[in-house]
Short mmCIF file of C-alpha atoms in Angstrom, two decimals:
data_model
loop_
_atom_site.label_atom_id
_atom_site.label_comp_id
_atom_site.label_asym_id
_atom_site.label_seq_id
_atom_site.Cartn_x
_atom_site.Cartn_y
_atom_site.Cartn_z
CA MET A 158 0.00 -0.01 -0.01
CA THR A 159 1.35 3.45 -0.95
CA ARG A 160 1.59 6.53 1.25
CA GLU A 161 -1.24 7.98 -0.72
CA ASP A 162 -3.39 4.90 -0.19
CA ASP A 163 -2.61 5.04 3.51
CA MET A 164 -3.78 8.63 3.64
CA LYS A 165 -6.94 7.88 1.74
CA GLU A 166 -7.82 5.05 4.07
CA ALA A 167 -6.99 7.01 7.22
CA CYS A 168 -9.01 10.04 6.07
CA SER A 169 -12.02 7.88 5.17
CA HIS A 170 -11.95 6.48 8.71
CA GLU A 171 -11.46 9.91 10.28
CA ALA A 172 -14.44 11.28 8.35
CA GLU A 173 -16.70 8.77 10.11
CA HIS A 174 -15.56 10.06 13.53
CA ALA A 175 -15.05 13.79 12.78
CA ASP A 176 -16.03 16.21 15.54
CA ASN A 177 -17.57 18.79 13.24
CA PRO A 178 -18.81 19.13 9.63
CA LEU A 179 -15.78 21.08 8.44
CA GLU A 180 -13.37 18.43 9.70
CA LYS A 181 -15.56 15.74 8.14
CA LEU A 182 -15.49 17.59 4.81
CA ARG A 183 -11.68 17.96 4.99
CA CYS A 184 -11.31 14.22 5.56
CA LEU A 185 -13.74 13.31 2.80
CA VAL A 186 -11.84 15.53 0.32
CA LEU A 187 -8.49 14.13 1.35
CA SER A 188 -9.75 10.59 1.01
CA ARG A 189 -9.61 11.26 -2.73
CA GLY A 190 -5.79 11.60 -2.75
CA TYR A 191 -2.87 13.98 -2.86
CA ASP A 192 -4.38 16.47 -5.27
CA SER A 193 -7.90 16.48 -3.86
CA ILE A 194 -7.67 19.88 -2.16
CA LEU A 195 -6.26 21.33 -5.36
CA GLN A 196 -9.08 19.92 -7.49
CA PHE A 197 -11.71 20.93 -4.93
CA GLY A 198 -10.45 24.50 -5.04
CA LYS A 199 -10.48 24.46 -8.83
CA MET A 200 -14.14 23.54 -8.77
CA PHE A 201 -14.94 26.56 -6.61
CA ARG A 202 -13.08 28.89 -8.94
CA ARG A 203 -14.75 27.37 -12.00
CA LEU A 204 -18.21 28.10 -10.59
CA ASP A 205 -17.26 31.67 -9.75
CA GLU A 206 -18.24 33.07 -13.12
CA ASP A 207 -18.31 36.72 -12.01
CA LYS A 208 -14.99 36.33 -10.22
CA ASN A 209 -16.24 37.87 -6.97
CA HIS A 210 -14.62 35.08 -4.91
CA ALA A 211 -18.00 34.30 -3.22
CA LEU A 212 -20.43 31.40 -3.38
CA SER A 213 -24.00 31.18 -2.18
CA LYS A 214 -25.23 28.24 -0.10
CA ASP A 215 -26.76 26.66 -3.24
CA GLU A 216 -23.52 27.10 -5.20
CA PHE A 217 -21.58 25.67 -2.28
CA ALA A 218 -23.90 22.65 -2.20
CA ASP A 219 -23.46 22.21 -5.96
CA VAL A 220 -19.70 22.00 -5.54
CA LEU A 221 -20.09 19.26 -2.95
CA ILE A 222 -22.46 17.32 -5.22
CA GLN A 223 -20.23 17.68 -8.31
CA PHE A 224 -17.27 16.50 -6.26
CA GLY A 225 -19.28 13.52 -5.08
CA LEU A 226 -19.17 14.37 -1.39
CA GLU A 227 -22.09 13.33 0.83
CA LEU A 228 -22.98 15.76 3.57
CA SER A 229 -26.39 16.31 5.13
CA ASP A 230 -28.32 19.54 4.55
CA GLU A 231 -27.70 20.43 8.18
CA GLU A 232 -23.95 19.93 7.76
CA VAL A 233 -23.84 21.99 4.58
CA SER A 234 -25.79 24.80 6.36
CA GLU A 235 -23.50 24.67 9.37
CA ILE A 236 -20.33 24.93 7.29
CA HIS A 237 -21.70 27.71 5.03
CA SER A 238 -23.20 29.78 7.84
CA GLY A 239 -19.96 29.50 9.82
CA PHE A 240 -18.12 31.37 7.02
CA ASP A 241 -20.96 33.80 6.19
CA GLU A 242 -19.85 36.15 8.94
CA ASP A 243 -21.44 39.28 7.43
CA GLY A 244 -24.78 37.64 6.82
CA THR A 245 -24.78 38.26 3.06
CA GLY A 246 -25.68 34.66 2.21
CA CYS A 247 -22.32 34.11 0.49
CA ILE A 248 -18.91 32.92 1.63
CA ASN A 249 -15.48 33.95 0.45
CA TYR A 250 -14.22 30.64 -0.94
CA ASN A 251 -10.55 31.61 -0.65
CA GLU A 252 -10.91 32.06 3.08
CA PHE A 253 -12.92 28.81 3.20
CA LEU A 254 -10.25 26.89 1.30
CA ASP A 255 -7.56 28.27 3.61
CA LYS A 256 -9.43 26.69 6.50
CA LEU A 257 -10.09 23.45 4.64
CA ARG A 258 -6.52 22.94 3.56
CA PRO A 259 -4.67 20.55 5.92
CA GLU A 260 -2.52 22.55 8.28
CA MET A 261 1.16 22.66 7.52
CA ASN A 262 3.56 23.88 10.15
CA GLU A 263 5.79 26.93 9.50
CA PRO A 264 8.89 24.98 8.30
CA ARG A 265 6.75 23.12 5.72
CA ILE A 266 5.00 26.25 4.53
CA GLU A 267 8.34 28.08 4.20
CA ILE A 268 9.88 25.34 2.02
CA VAL A 269 6.87 25.16 -0.24
CA GLU A 270 6.77 28.93 -0.58
CA GLU A 271 10.53 28.91 -1.28
CA ALA A 272 9.96 26.47 -4.11
CA PHE A 273 7.15 28.60 -5.55
CA ALA A 274 9.27 31.74 -5.29
CA LYS A 275 12.03 30.03 -7.27
CA LEU A 276 9.54 29.33 -10.04
CA ASP A 277 7.87 32.74 -9.86
CA GLU A 278 10.88 34.68 -11.09
CA SER A 279 8.77 37.73 -12.01
CA GLY A 280 7.14 37.86 -8.59
CA ASP A 281 3.64 38.27 -10.03
CA GLY A 282 2.15 35.34 -8.06
CA VAL A 283 1.81 32.87 -10.94
CA VAL A 284 4.12 30.44 -12.74
CA THR A 285 3.72 28.81 -16.11
CA LEU A 286 3.62 25.10 -16.74
CA ASP A 287 6.76 25.43 -18.77
CA ASP A 288 8.50 26.73 -15.64
CA VAL A 289 7.33 23.65 -13.80
CA ARG A 290 8.52 21.28 -16.55
CA ASP A 291 11.95 22.90 -16.69
CA LYS A 292 12.57 23.00 -12.94
CA TYR A 293 10.83 19.98 -11.43
CA ASP A 294 12.94 16.89 -10.69
CA ALA A 295 10.52 14.02 -10.37
CA SER A 296 13.19 11.58 -9.19
CA HIS A 297 12.65 12.71 -5.60
CA HIS A 298 8.84 12.37 -5.57
CA PRO A 299 7.66 9.91 -2.87
CA LYS A 300 6.10 7.62 -5.52
CA VAL A 301 9.35 7.42 -7.49
CA LEU A 302 11.41 6.80 -4.37
CA ALA A 303 9.05 3.97 -3.45
CA GLU A 304 9.32 2.58 -7.03
CA GLU A 305 5.58 2.98 -7.50
CA SER A 306 5.88 5.23 -10.55
CA THR A 307 8.46 6.34 -13.10
CA GLU A 308 9.78 9.88 -13.22
CA ASP A 309 7.93 10.56 -16.49
CA GLU A 310 4.68 9.21 -15.07
CA VAL A 311 4.96 11.45 -12.01
CA LEU A 312 5.87 14.52 -14.02
CA LEU A 313 3.02 14.08 -16.52
CA LYS A 314 0.56 13.49 -13.70
CA PHE A 315 1.93 16.38 -11.68
CA ILE A 316 1.55 18.84 -14.58
CA GLY A 317 -1.82 17.37 -15.55
CA ARG A 318 -3.21 18.18 -12.08
CA PHE A 319 -2.58 21.84 -12.71
CA GLU A 320 -3.83 21.77 -16.25
CA GLU A 321 -7.30 20.42 -15.42
CA GLY A 322 -10.37 22.59 -15.06
CA VAL A 323 -9.70 26.31 -14.71
CA SER A 324 -5.93 26.03 -15.18
CA GLN A 325 -6.19 25.81 -18.91
CA ASP A 326 -4.50 29.22 -19.09
CA GLY A 327 -1.22 27.43 -18.38
CA LYS A 328 -0.66 29.20 -15.08
CA VAL A 329 -0.23 27.89 -11.54
CA THR A 330 -1.09 30.19 -8.64
CA LYS A 331 0.52 30.13 -5.21
CA GLU A 332 -2.77 28.98 -3.74
CA GLU A 333 -2.93 26.02 -6.11
CA PHE A 334 0.69 25.18 -5.35
CA LEU A 335 -0.02 25.17 -1.58
CA ASP A 336 -3.24 23.21 -2.10
CA TYR A 337 -1.33 20.44 -3.94
CA TYR A 338 1.48 20.20 -1.40
CA SER A 339 -0.94 20.22 1.54
CA GLY A 340 -2.08 16.81 0.35
CA ILE A 341 1.46 15.53 0.12
CA SER A 342 2.19 17.00 3.55
CA LYS A 343 -0.80 15.21 5.08
CA SER A 344 0.66 11.85 4.07
CA ILE A 345 4.16 12.54 5.47
CA ASP A 346 4.56 12.63 9.27
CA ASP A 347 8.23 13.50 9.36
CA ASP A 348 9.04 17.21 8.83
CA GLU A 349 12.63 16.58 7.82
CA TYR A 350 11.61 14.05 5.18
CA PHE A 351 8.93 16.38 3.78
CA ILE A 352 11.38 19.29 3.57
CA THR A 353 13.98 17.05 1.91
CA VAL A 354 11.43 15.89 -0.71
CA ILE A 355 10.54 19.50 -1.62
CA ARG A 356 14.17 20.73 -1.53
CA ASN A 357 15.37 17.92 -3.83
CA SER A 358 12.38 18.10 -6.15
CA TRP A 359 12.86 21.80 -6.83
CA LYS A 360 16.68 21.84 -6.49
CA LEU A 361 16.63 24.37 -3.66
#
């Protein structure tokens, strides 16, 4: 069983015993794999046609349905109302996704942000997929180290995750980058190992 499989299984179990709806939702999303937070965030952004970074309760429920997540009406209402602090009937999905993303401690966040900064040479907050292709060393990915995938397979899958949905503009945002690595982080308990994986992958 792979690290990713272990995480999926653990999160599925944790979802059944979660203390609150938000934690249950986080576990359900993570039970889909490394890139689940990334893809969940993409779905929010895809539905935000007017780009106001807000979703109504019905839009929020639609995201859950499209992602195949089963929450009760009461749980959906509790999550949405908890983020609708100004009573407008809408939530800022960026703030919501920040809370949903598995927590990374400061050393992990710093190394992921360092990797993104290396890619984002212009400092405009986005990197192109060509930047990723040129600078990503897949030989240090956990799946390659465990001989579960080849370097080419990991690279193609890695890039593909950012190309799906709304990322067809060929750009990767810092939020998307953090979303992706939050899934990897969740599956790795050891800080030093996680930092080494990022440092070697991006040649930091």
